[in-house]
Amino acid sequence: MSNHKGPPIASISPTVEKGDHRYGILKFNSDSSIISTTTTDVQDTSIVLCTFTIPFHLSIPEFLEFVVPVDPFVSHYRVIRDTNPDLYMVLMKFRDPYSANNYYNQYDNRLFSSMEPEKCKVIYIESVEIDSVTMPPYTIPFAQQQSSNPEPDSLKEDEDSLPICPVCLEPMNETTTGLLTILCQHTFHCHCLSKWGDGSCPVCRYSQKPALAETESSLSRTVQPNPKERIIGDQSEDNECSTCHSKESLWICLICGDIGCGRYVNAHAYEHYLQTNHLYALEIDTQRVWDYAGDNYVHRLIQNAVDGKLVELPSTTADDSDEHTAIQEKMEAISIEYNYLLCSQLDSQRIYYENQMDEISKQLTELTSKYKPLLEEFNKTQKENRALELATKAKENKLREVIRAKYDSDDELQSWKGKFESAKNTWTEEKELTNSLSEINSLLIKSIEDREKAIGELSDQIRDLTFFLEAREKVQGHPELEGGSVETHAPPPTKSSRRRGKRS
């Protein structure tokens, strides 16, 4: 018998951060002394996440209600115990990377409740260290990779070979509905287990809530000898307590098969319950089942060897056989009625869920038919957006070039403005100089004309004087001319006089 007791325990070892996402390795631990540990790489690291640091007081149905917005996008949940006895973790396999990324962004560091300080921690899983002996491969959602394009015949064969949900008796296919594997490694549909009120396993009645020390002490104080309990007789030589090797008052766990002694010997069977939370144990002597959670016998789990009906078996030391026969007949009648009621309810439930599946299939077909044109329109819009983005980028580049050219033109304009101002100042100075030179030239011309006029007058005077002197000499040489008169005729104007007249 294996030394490993209870569900497997795991821990998270963070490795690296890629962008905004944290990645880590999921390591499974065991109580076994010899373990062949193998490391399994995750096929697609973008769809496998682990939600850890979940407090044990938050039951599995409550956690499913907490993540109900992303439940349609999760194909498989796997509940795993944490190394901290007050915490557990849930390994989640999503259907696509987009949904996994949304879950990571929305639920990482999110409070489970506004009234409690515990926060939800989410991390991507790169690889898993697992012991293939103690944990079957199917308990990990990504261990078995399905083919991308299966043939119809293989699909039919796989559907026939799929396991059946113990609650709704329908095949469990993670491609159509989400699956949930709890601590005791039993798998169900998520919606089936969410309707199971107490959160225990419907198959083995495994309880998630651990037994506390106060509960253990209170139970040990309240345990009193039951007068209806049958006297335990001699035990078989082949059976003994796995801890103290006692052969008296032996009980066998109905979940893992561990054999321990009763409370009135060394209470090793009860210690096994405290360690593993396995609720049901069978008393080997009386073949009756004890419920540790309810602290009483559970008769409905005992089947009659003849017809397989649920009955309460009589003790080997019973004296009143008629009373036991009546009780047995009553239990048989109750079991028949219960089985009939259960079958009718399961049939009606199966019909209801078949109708629901048909409606969902029709809706899925309609959505698929609407999805294709929407996808085409989306692709077309995306292409137009890309073309507009390219055109916008080209215009932005052209605008930057125009702005740069404008800046260059402004600089050149400022340079030409400076040159124009300099030329204008030079022109103004030259104009003023020209005007002053023109005035000086006019004054010089006027002065020259005045001088020429004065020269002309002086020339006339000199001519008259010369003529007077010549005449006087002639008169002095000819006395007979004394007393005469001299007439002069004005000479015709010469070219020089005309020119001087034009100038004046």
Coordinates of C-alpha atoms in Angstrom, one line a residue:
M1 CA 0.0 0.0 0.0
S2 CA 1.3 3.5 -0.9
N3 CA 2.5 5.8 1.8
H4 CA 1.0 8.8 0.0
K5 CA -2.1 10.0 1.8
G6 CA -4.6 12.7 0.6
P7 CA -4.6 14.8 -2.5
P8 CA -1.3 16.0 -4.1
I9 CA 0.3 19.2 -2.8
A10 CA 1.8 21.7 -5.1
S11 CA 3.7 25.0 -4.9
I12 CA 4.4 27.9 -7.4
S13 CA 7.9 28.9 -8.2
P14 CA 8.0 32.2 -10.2
T15 CA 10.6 32.3 -13.0
V16 CA 10.6 35.4 -15.2
E17 CA 8.4 38.3 -16.3
K18 CA 7.5 38.6 -20.0
G19 CA 6.1 42.1 -20.5
D20 CA 3.3 42.6 -18.1
H21 CA 2.8 38.9 -17.4
R22 CA 4.5 36.7 -14.7
Y23 CA 5.4 33.1 -15.4
G24 CA 6.2 30.3 -13.0
I25 CA 6.7 26.5 -12.6
L26 CA 4.1 24.3 -10.9
K27 CA 5.8 21.8 -8.6
F28 CA 3.9 18.9 -7.1
N29 CA 5.1 17.5 -3.8
S30 CA 4.3 14.1 -2.2
D31 CA 4.8 12.3 1.1
S32 CA 6.3 9.3 -0.7
S33 CA 10.0 8.7 0.1
I34 CA 10.8 7.6 -3.5
I35 CA 9.5 9.7 -6.4
S36 CA 10.4 9.8 -10.0
T37 CA 9.8 13.5 -10.8
T38 CA 9.5 14.5 -14.4
T39 CA 9.2 18.0 -15.8
T40 CA 6.4 18.6 -18.4
D41 CA 6.6 21.7 -20.6
V42 CA 3.2 23.4 -21.2
Q43 CA 2.1 23.0 -24.8
D44 CA 0.8 26.6 -25.0
T45 CA 1.9 28.9 -22.2
S46 CA -0.6 31.6 -23.3
I47 CA -3.7 29.6 -22.2
V48 CA -2.7 27.9 -19.0
L49 CA -2.9 30.0 -15.8
C50 CA -2.8 29.2 -12.1
T51 CA -4.9 31.1 -9.6
F52 CA -3.3 30.6 -6.2
T53 CA -3.5 31.9 -2.6
I54 CA -7.2 30.9 -2.5
P55 CA -8.3 30.6 1.2
F56 CA -9.9 27.3 2.2
H57 CA -13.0 29.0 3.6
L58 CA -13.8 29.9 0.0
S59 CA -15.5 26.7 -1.3
I60 CA -15.2 25.5 -4.9
P61 CA -18.8 26.6 -5.8
E62 CA -18.0 30.0 -4.4
F63 CA -14.8 30.2 -6.5
L64 CA -16.8 29.2 -9.6
E65 CA -19.2 32.0 -8.8
F66 CA -16.3 34.4 -8.4
V67 CA -14.9 33.6 -11.9
V68 CA -18.3 33.1 -13.5
P69 CA -17.8 35.9 -16.2
V70 CA -14.9 33.9 -17.7
D71 CA -16.4 30.4 -17.2
P72 CA -17.5 30.0 -20.9
F73 CA -13.9 30.6 -22.0
V74 CA -12.3 27.9 -19.6
S75 CA -12.1 24.4 -20.8
H76 CA -10.8 22.8 -17.7
Y77 CA -10.3 23.6 -14.0
R78 CA -7.9 21.6 -11.8
V79 CA -8.1 22.1 -8.0
I80 CA -4.8 21.5 -6.2
R81 CA -3.8 21.8 -2.5
D82 CA -1.2 24.4 -1.6
T83 CA 1.8 23.7 0.7
N84 CA 0.0 26.1 3.1
P85 CA -2.8 24.1 4.7
D86 CA -5.1 27.1 4.7
L87 CA -4.8 27.8 1.0
Y88 CA -5.4 26.0 -2.3
M89 CA -4.9 26.8 -6.0
V90 CA -6.8 26.3 -9.2
L91 CA -5.1 25.4 -12.5
M92 CA -7.1 26.8 -15.5
K93 CA -6.9 26.0 -19.2
F94 CA -8.5 28.6 -21.4
R95 CA -9.8 28.1 -24.9
D96 CA -7.8 31.1 -26.5
P97 CA -5.0 33.4 -25.4
Y98 CA -7.2 36.5 -25.6
S99 CA -9.5 35.2 -22.9
A100 CA -6.5 34.2 -20.7
N101 CA -5.0 37.6 -21.1
N102 CA -8.3 39.3 -20.1
Y103 CA -8.6 37.0 -17.0
Y104 CA -5.0 37.8 -16.0
N105 CA -5.6 41.6 -16.3
Q106 CA -9.0 41.6 -14.5
Y107 CA -8.4 39.1 -11.7
D108 CA -4.7 39.5 -10.7
N109 CA -4.5 41.2 -7.3
R110 CA -8.3 41.4 -7.1
L111 CA -10.1 41.0 -3.7
F112 CA -12.2 37.8 -3.3
S113 CA -14.5 39.9 -1.2
S114 CA -14.8 43.5 -0.2
M115 CA -15.1 42.4 3.4
E116 CA -11.9 40.3 3.5
P117 CA -8.2 41.1 2.8
E118 CA -7.3 38.1 0.7
K119 CA -6.4 38.8 -2.9
C120 CA -6.5 36.7 -6.0
K121 CA -3.1 35.9 -7.5
V122 CA -2.7 34.8 -11.1
I123 CA 0.4 33.5 -12.9
Y124 CA 1.1 31.9 -16.3
I125 CA 2.5 28.3 -16.1
E126 CA 5.5 27.5 -18.2
S127 CA 6.1 23.9 -17.0
V128 CA 5.0 21.4 -14.4
E129 CA 7.1 19.1 -12.2
I130 CA 4.9 16.0 -11.6
D131 CA 5.1 12.5 -10.4
S132 CA 3.5 10.3 -13.0
V133 CA 3.0 7.4 -10.6
T134 CA 0.9 9.2 -8.0
M135 CA -0.9 11.5 -10.5
P136 CA -2.4 10.2 -13.8
P137 CA -1.8 12.4 -16.9
Y138 CA -5.4 13.1 -17.4
T139 CA -5.6 15.1 -14.2
I140 CA -3.6 17.9 -15.8
P141 CA -5.7 19.8 -18.4
F142 CA -2.9 20.2 -20.9
A143 CA -1.2 16.8 -20.5
Q144 CA -3.1 15.3 -23.4
Q145 CA -2.9 17.3 -26.5
Q146 CA -5.8 16.8 -29.0
S147 CA -5.4 16.9 -32.7
S148 CA -6.4 20.1 -34.5
N149 CA -8.3 18.4 -37.3
P150 CA -9.8 15.1 -36.1
E151 CA -11.7 12.9 -38.5
P152 CA -15.5 12.3 -38.0
D153 CA -15.0 8.6 -37.3
S154 CA -12.4 9.3 -34.6
L155 CA -14.6 12.0 -33.2
K156 CA -17.4 9.5 -32.8
E157 CA -15.1 6.9 -31.2
D158 CA -13.7 9.5 -28.8
E159 CA -17.2 10.7 -27.8
D160 CA -18.1 7.1 -27.0
S161 CA -15.0 6.6 -25.0
L162 CA -15.3 9.8 -23.0
P163 CA -15.9 9.5 -19.2
I164 CA -19.3 10.1 -17.9
C165 CA -20.2 12.9 -15.4
P166 CA -21.3 11.2 -12.2
V167 CA -24.0 13.9 -11.6
C168 CA -25.7 14.3 -15.0
L169 CA -24.5 11.0 -16.6
E170 CA -23.5 12.9 -19.8
P171 CA -20.1 12.5 -21.5
M172 CA -17.4 15.0 -20.3
N173 CA -15.9 16.7 -23.3
E174 CA -13.9 19.9 -22.6
T175 CA -14.4 21.2 -26.1
T176 CA -18.1 21.7 -25.5
T177 CA -18.4 22.4 -21.8
G178 CA -16.0 23.3 -19.0
L179 CA -14.7 20.5 -16.7
L180 CA -13.7 20.6 -13.1
T181 CA -11.2 18.2 -11.3
I182 CA -11.4 18.7 -7.6
L183 CA -8.9 17.7 -4.8
C184 CA -9.9 14.0 -4.8
Q185 CA -9.1 13.8 -8.5
H186 CA -12.8 13.2 -9.5
T187 CA -13.9 15.2 -12.6
F188 CA -17.3 16.7 -13.3
H189 CA -19.0 19.3 -15.4
C190 CA -18.6 22.8 -13.8
H191 CA -22.3 23.5 -13.9
C192 CA -23.0 20.2 -12.2
L193 CA -20.7 20.7 -9.3
S194 CA -21.8 24.3 -8.9
K195 CA -25.3 23.0 -8.1
W196 CA -23.9 20.6 -5.4
G197 CA -24.6 22.7 -2.3
D198 CA -22.1 21.5 0.4
G199 CA -19.1 21.6 -1.9
S200 CA -18.1 18.0 -1.2
C201 CA -17.4 15.4 -3.9
P202 CA -20.6 13.7 -5.1
V203 CA -18.7 10.4 -5.6
C204 CA -16.5 9.9 -2.5
R205 CA -18.0 12.7 -0.4
Y206 CA -14.5 14.2 0.0
S207 CA -14.7 17.4 2.1
Q208 CA -12.6 20.4 1.1
K209 CA -12.7 22.0 4.6
P210 CA -9.9 20.7 6.8
A211 CA -10.6 19.4 10.3
L212 CA -9.5 21.8 12.9
A213 CA -7.9 21.0 16.3
E214 CA -10.8 22.4 18.1
T215 CA -13.2 20.1 16.2
E216 CA -11.0 17.1 17.0
S217 CA -10.9 17.9 20.7
S218 CA -14.7 18.5 20.8
L219 CA -15.3 15.3 19.0
S220 CA -13.0 13.3 21.3
R221 CA -14.9 14.8 24.3
T222 CA -18.4 14.1 22.9
V223 CA -17.7 10.5 21.7
Q224 CA -19.7 8.2 23.9
P225 CA -20.2 4.4 23.6
N226 CA -23.2 3.8 21.3
P227 CA -25.6 1.3 22.9
K228 CA -26.8 0.3 19.4
E229 CA -23.2 -0.5 18.2
R230 CA -22.7 -4.2 17.8
I231 CA -20.0 -6.0 19.7
I232 CA -16.8 -6.3 17.6
G233 CA -15.7 -9.9 17.2
D234 CA -12.4 -11.5 16.2
Q235 CA -10.8 -9.9 13.2
S236 CA -9.3 -11.7 10.2
E237 CA -5.7 -12.7 10.4
D238 CA -5.0 -11.0 7.1
N239 CA -6.0 -7.5 8.2
E240 CA -4.2 -5.2 10.6
C241 CA -3.8 -1.6 11.4
S242 CA -1.2 0.0 9.0
T243 CA 0.2 2.1 11.9
C244 CA 0.2 0.0 15.1
H245 CA -0.5 -3.4 13.5
S246 CA -3.5 -4.0 15.8
K247 CA -6.1 -6.5 14.6
E248 CA -9.0 -5.3 16.8
S249 CA -11.7 -2.9 15.7
L250 CA -10.4 -2.4 12.2
W251 CA -11.8 0.2 9.8
I252 CA -10.9 0.6 6.1
C253 CA -11.1 3.9 4.2
L254 CA -13.5 3.7 1.3
I255 CA -11.5 6.3 -0.7
C256 CA -7.9 5.2 -0.5
G257 CA -8.1 1.7 1.2
D258 CA -6.1 2.6 4.3
I259 CA -6.7 0.3 7.3
G260 CA -6.7 1.7 10.8
C261 CA -7.9 0.8 14.3
G262 CA -11.0 2.3 15.9
R263 CA -11.4 5.1 18.4
Y264 CA -11.4 2.6 21.3
V265 CA -8.0 1.1 20.4
N266 CA -5.6 3.7 19.1
A267 CA -7.9 5.8 16.9
H268 CA -5.6 5.5 13.8
A269 CA -8.6 5.4 11.5
Y270 CA -9.8 8.7 12.9
E271 CA -6.3 10.2 12.6
H272 CA -6.3 9.1 8.9
Y273 CA -9.6 11.1 8.5
L274 CA -8.0 14.2 10.1
Q275 CA -5.0 14.0 7.7
T276 CA -6.8 13.3 4.5
N277 CA -10.4 14.5 5.1
H278 CA -11.7 11.1 3.7
L279 CA -15.2 11.1 5.3
Y280 CA -16.2 7.5 5.0
A281 CA -14.7 4.3 6.6
L282 CA -16.0 0.8 6.5
E283 CA -16.0 -1.3 9.7
I284 CA -14.6 -4.6 8.6
D285 CA -16.4 -6.6 11.3
T286 CA -20.0 -5.3 10.7
Q287 CA -19.6 -4.1 7.1
R288 CA -21.2 -0.7 8.1
V289 CA -20.0 2.7 6.9
W290 CA -19.3 5.5 9.4
D291 CA -19.6 9.2 8.3
Y292 CA -17.0 11.2 10.2
A293 CA -18.6 14.6 9.2
G294 CA -22.0 13.6 10.4
D295 CA -20.7 11.4 13.3
N296 CA -23.0 8.6 12.5
Y297 CA -23.5 5.5 10.3
V298 CA -24.4 6.0 6.6
H299 CA -26.6 3.0 5.7
R300 CA -27.3 4.0 2.1
L301 CA -23.8 3.2 1.0
I302 CA -24.2 -0.5 1.8
Q303 CA -25.4 -2.7 -1.0
N304 CA -27.1 -6.1 -0.9
A305 CA -24.9 -8.8 -2.4
V306 CA -27.9 -10.5 -4.0
D307 CA -29.7 -7.7 -5.9
G308 CA -27.3 -4.7 -5.3
K309 CA -29.9 -2.7 -3.5
L310 CA -29.0 -0.3 -0.7
V311 CA -29.7 -1.9 2.7
E312 CA -28.5 -1.9 6.2
L313 CA -26.8 -5.2 7.0
P314 CA -27.5 -6.9 10.4
S315 CA -24.7 -7.4 12.9
T316 CA -23.2 -10.9 13.4
T317 CA -24.2 -10.7 17.1
A318 CA -27.9 -9.6 16.5
D319 CA -30.4 -11.5 18.6
D320 CA -33.7 -10.2 17.2
S321 CA -33.7 -11.5 13.6
D322 CA -37.3 -10.5 12.9
E323 CA -36.6 -6.9 13.7
H324 CA -33.6 -6.9 11.4
T325 CA -35.7 -8.5 8.6
A326 CA -38.4 -5.9 9.0
I327 CA -35.8 -3.1 8.9
Q328 CA -34.2 -4.8 5.8
E329 CA -37.5 -5.0 4.0
K330 CA -38.2 -1.4 4.9
M331 CA -34.8 -0.3 3.6
E332 CA -35.3 -2.3 0.4
A333 CA -38.7 -0.5 -0.2
I334 CA -37.1 2.9 0.5
S335 CA -34.2 2.1 -1.8
I336 CA -36.5 0.9 -4.6
E337 CA -38.6 4.1 -4.3
Y338 CA -35.4 6.2 -4.1
N339 CA -33.9 4.5 -7.2
Y340 CA -37.1 5.0 -9.2
L341 CA -37.3 8.6 -8.2
L342 CA -33.6 9.1 -9.0
C343 CA -33.9 7.5 -12.4
S344 CA -37.0 9.6 -13.3
Q345 CA -35.3 12.7 -12.2
L346 CA -32.1 11.8 -14.1
D347 CA -34.2 11.1 -17.3
S348 CA -36.0 14.4 -17.1
Q349 CA -32.7 16.1 -16.4
R350 CA -31.1 14.4 -19.4
I351 CA -34.0 15.4 -21.6
Y352 CA -33.8 19.0 -20.3
Y353 CA -30.1 19.2 -20.9
E354 CA -30.5 17.7 -24.4
N355 CA -33.0 20.3 -25.3
Q356 CA -30.7 23.0 -23.9
M357 CA -27.8 21.6 -26.0
D358 CA -30.0 21.6 -29.1
E359 CA -30.9 25.3 -28.5
I360 CA -27.3 26.2 -27.8
S361 CA -26.3 24.4 -31.0
K362 CA -28.8 26.3 -33.0
Q363 CA -27.7 29.6 -31.4
L364 CA -24.1 28.6 -32.1
T365 CA -24.9 27.9 -35.7
E366 CA -26.7 31.3 -36.1
L367 CA -23.8 33.0 -34.4
T368 CA -21.3 31.2 -36.7
S369 CA -23.3 32.3 -39.8
K370 CA -23.2 35.9 -38.5
Y371 CA -19.6 35.7 -37.5
K372 CA -18.3 35.1 -41.0
P373 CA -19.7 38.3 -42.6
L374 CA -18.7 40.3 -39.6
L375 CA -15.2 38.8 -39.8
E376 CA -15.0 39.8 -43.5
E377 CA -16.3 43.3 -42.7
F378 CA -13.8 43.5 -39.9
N379 CA -10.9 42.5 -42.2
K380 CA -12.1 45.0 -44.8
T381 CA -12.3 47.7 -42.2
Q382 CA -8.9 46.8 -40.9
K383 CA -7.4 47.0 -44.4
E384 CA -9.1 50.4 -44.9
N385 CA -7.7 51.5 -41.5
R386 CA -4.2 50.4 -42.5
A387 CA -4.5 52.3 -45.8
L388 CA -5.8 55.4 -44.0
E389 CA -2.9 55.1 -41.5
L390 CA -0.4 54.9 -44.4
A391 CA -2.0 57.9 -46.1
T392 CA -2.0 59.8 -42.8
K393 CA 1.6 59.0 -42.3
A394 CA 2.5 60.1 -45.8
K395 CA 0.6 63.4 -45.3
E396 CA 2.2 63.9 -41.9
N397 CA 5.7 63.4 -43.6
K398 CA 4.7 65.8 -46.4
L399 CA 3.4 68.3 -43.8
R400 CA 6.7 68.1 -41.9
E401 CA 8.6 68.7 -45.1
V402 CA 6.3 71.7 -45.9
I403 CA 6.8 73.1 -42.4
R404 CA 10.6 72.6 -42.7
A405 CA 10.5 74.4 -46.1
K406 CA 8.4 77.2 -44.6
Y407 CA 11.0 77.6 -41.9
D408 CA 13.7 77.8 -44.5
S409 CA 11.7 80.3 -46.5
D410 CA 11.2 82.4 -43.4
D411 CA 14.9 82.4 -42.8
E412 CA 15.6 83.3 -46.4
L413 CA 12.9 86.0 -46.2
Q414 CA 14.5 87.5 -43.1
S415 CA 17.9 87.5 -44.9
W416 CA 16.4 89.2 -48.0
K417 CA 14.7 91.7 -45.7
G418 CA 18.0 92.6 -44.2
K419 CA 19.6 92.9 -47.6
F420 CA 16.6 95.1 -48.7
E421 CA 16.9 97.4 -45.7
S422 CA 20.7 97.7 -46.3
A423 CA 20.1 98.5 -50.0
K424 CA 17.4 100.9 -49.2
N425 CA 19.6 102.8 -46.8
T426 CA 22.4 102.9 -49.4
W427 CA 19.9 104.1 -52.0
T428 CA 18.6 106.8 -49.6
E429 CA 22.1 108.0 -48.9
E430 CA 23.0 108.1 -52.7
K431 CA 19.8 109.9 -53.4
E432 CA 20.5 112.5 -50.8
L433 CA 24.1 112.8 -52.2
T434 CA 22.7 113.1 -55.8
N435 CA 20.3 115.8 -54.7
S436 CA 23.1 117.8 -53.0
L437 CA 25.3 117.3 -56.1
S438 CA 22.4 118.5 -58.3
E439 CA 21.9 121.6 -56.2
I440 CA 25.7 122.3 -56.3
N441 CA 25.7 121.8 -60.1
S442 CA 22.8 124.2 -60.5
L443 CA 24.6 126.8 -58.4
L444 CA 27.8 126.3 -60.4
I445 CA 25.9 126.6 -63.7
K446 CA 24.3 129.8 -62.5
S447 CA 27.6 131.1 -61.3
I448 CA 29.2 130.2 -64.7
E449 CA 26.4 132.0 -66.5
D450 CA 26.8 135.1 -64.3
R451 CA 30.5 135.0 -65.0
E452 CA 30.0 134.7 -68.8
K453 CA 27.5 137.6 -68.7
A454 CA 30.0 139.6 -66.7
I455 CA 32.7 138.6 -69.2
G456 CA 30.4 139.6 -72.1
E457 CA 29.8 143.0 -70.6
L458 CA 33.5 143.5 -69.9
S459 CA 34.2 142.4 -73.5
D460 CA 31.8 145.1 -74.8
Q461 CA 33.3 147.7 -72.5
I462 CA 36.8 146.6 -73.7
R463 CA 35.6 146.8 -77.3
D464 CA 34.1 150.2 -76.8
L465 CA 37.2 151.4 -75.0
T466 CA 39.4 150.0 -77.7
F467 CA 37.3 151.7 -80.3
F468 CA 37.5 155.0 -78.4
L469 CA 41.2 154.7 -78.1
E470 CA 41.6 153.9 -81.8
A471 CA 39.3 156.7 -82.7
R472 CA 41.1 159.2 -80.5
E473 CA 44.4 158.2 -82.0
K474 CA 43.0 158.6 -85.5
V475 CA 41.5 162.0 -84.6
Q476 CA 44.8 163.1 -83.1
G477 CA 46.5 162.0 -86.3
H478 CA 44.0 163.8 -88.5
P479 CA 42.9 167.1 -87.0
E480 CA 40.3 167.6 -89.8
L481 CA 38.2 164.8 -88.2
E482 CA 37.8 166.7 -85.0
G483 CA 34.2 167.6 -84.4
G484 CA 32.9 164.8 -86.5
S485 CA 30.5 162.1 -85.4
V486 CA 31.0 158.4 -85.5
E487 CA 28.2 155.9 -86.0
T488 CA 28.4 152.3 -85.3
H489 CA 26.3 149.4 -86.5
A490 CA 25.5 146.5 -84.3
P491 CA 27.1 143.4 -85.7
P492 CA 25.0 140.3 -86.5
P493 CA 24.6 137.8 -83.7
T494 CA 27.1 135.1 -83.8
K495 CA 26.7 131.4 -83.0
S496 CA 28.2 131.8 -79.6
S497 CA 25.7 134.4 -78.7
R498 CA 22.9 132.2 -79.8
R499 CA 24.2 129.4 -77.7
R500 CA 24.5 131.7 -74.8
G501 CA 21.0 132.8 -75.3
K502 CA 19.8 129.2 -75.3
R503 CA 21.7 128.6 -72.1
S504 CA 20.1 131.5 -70.4

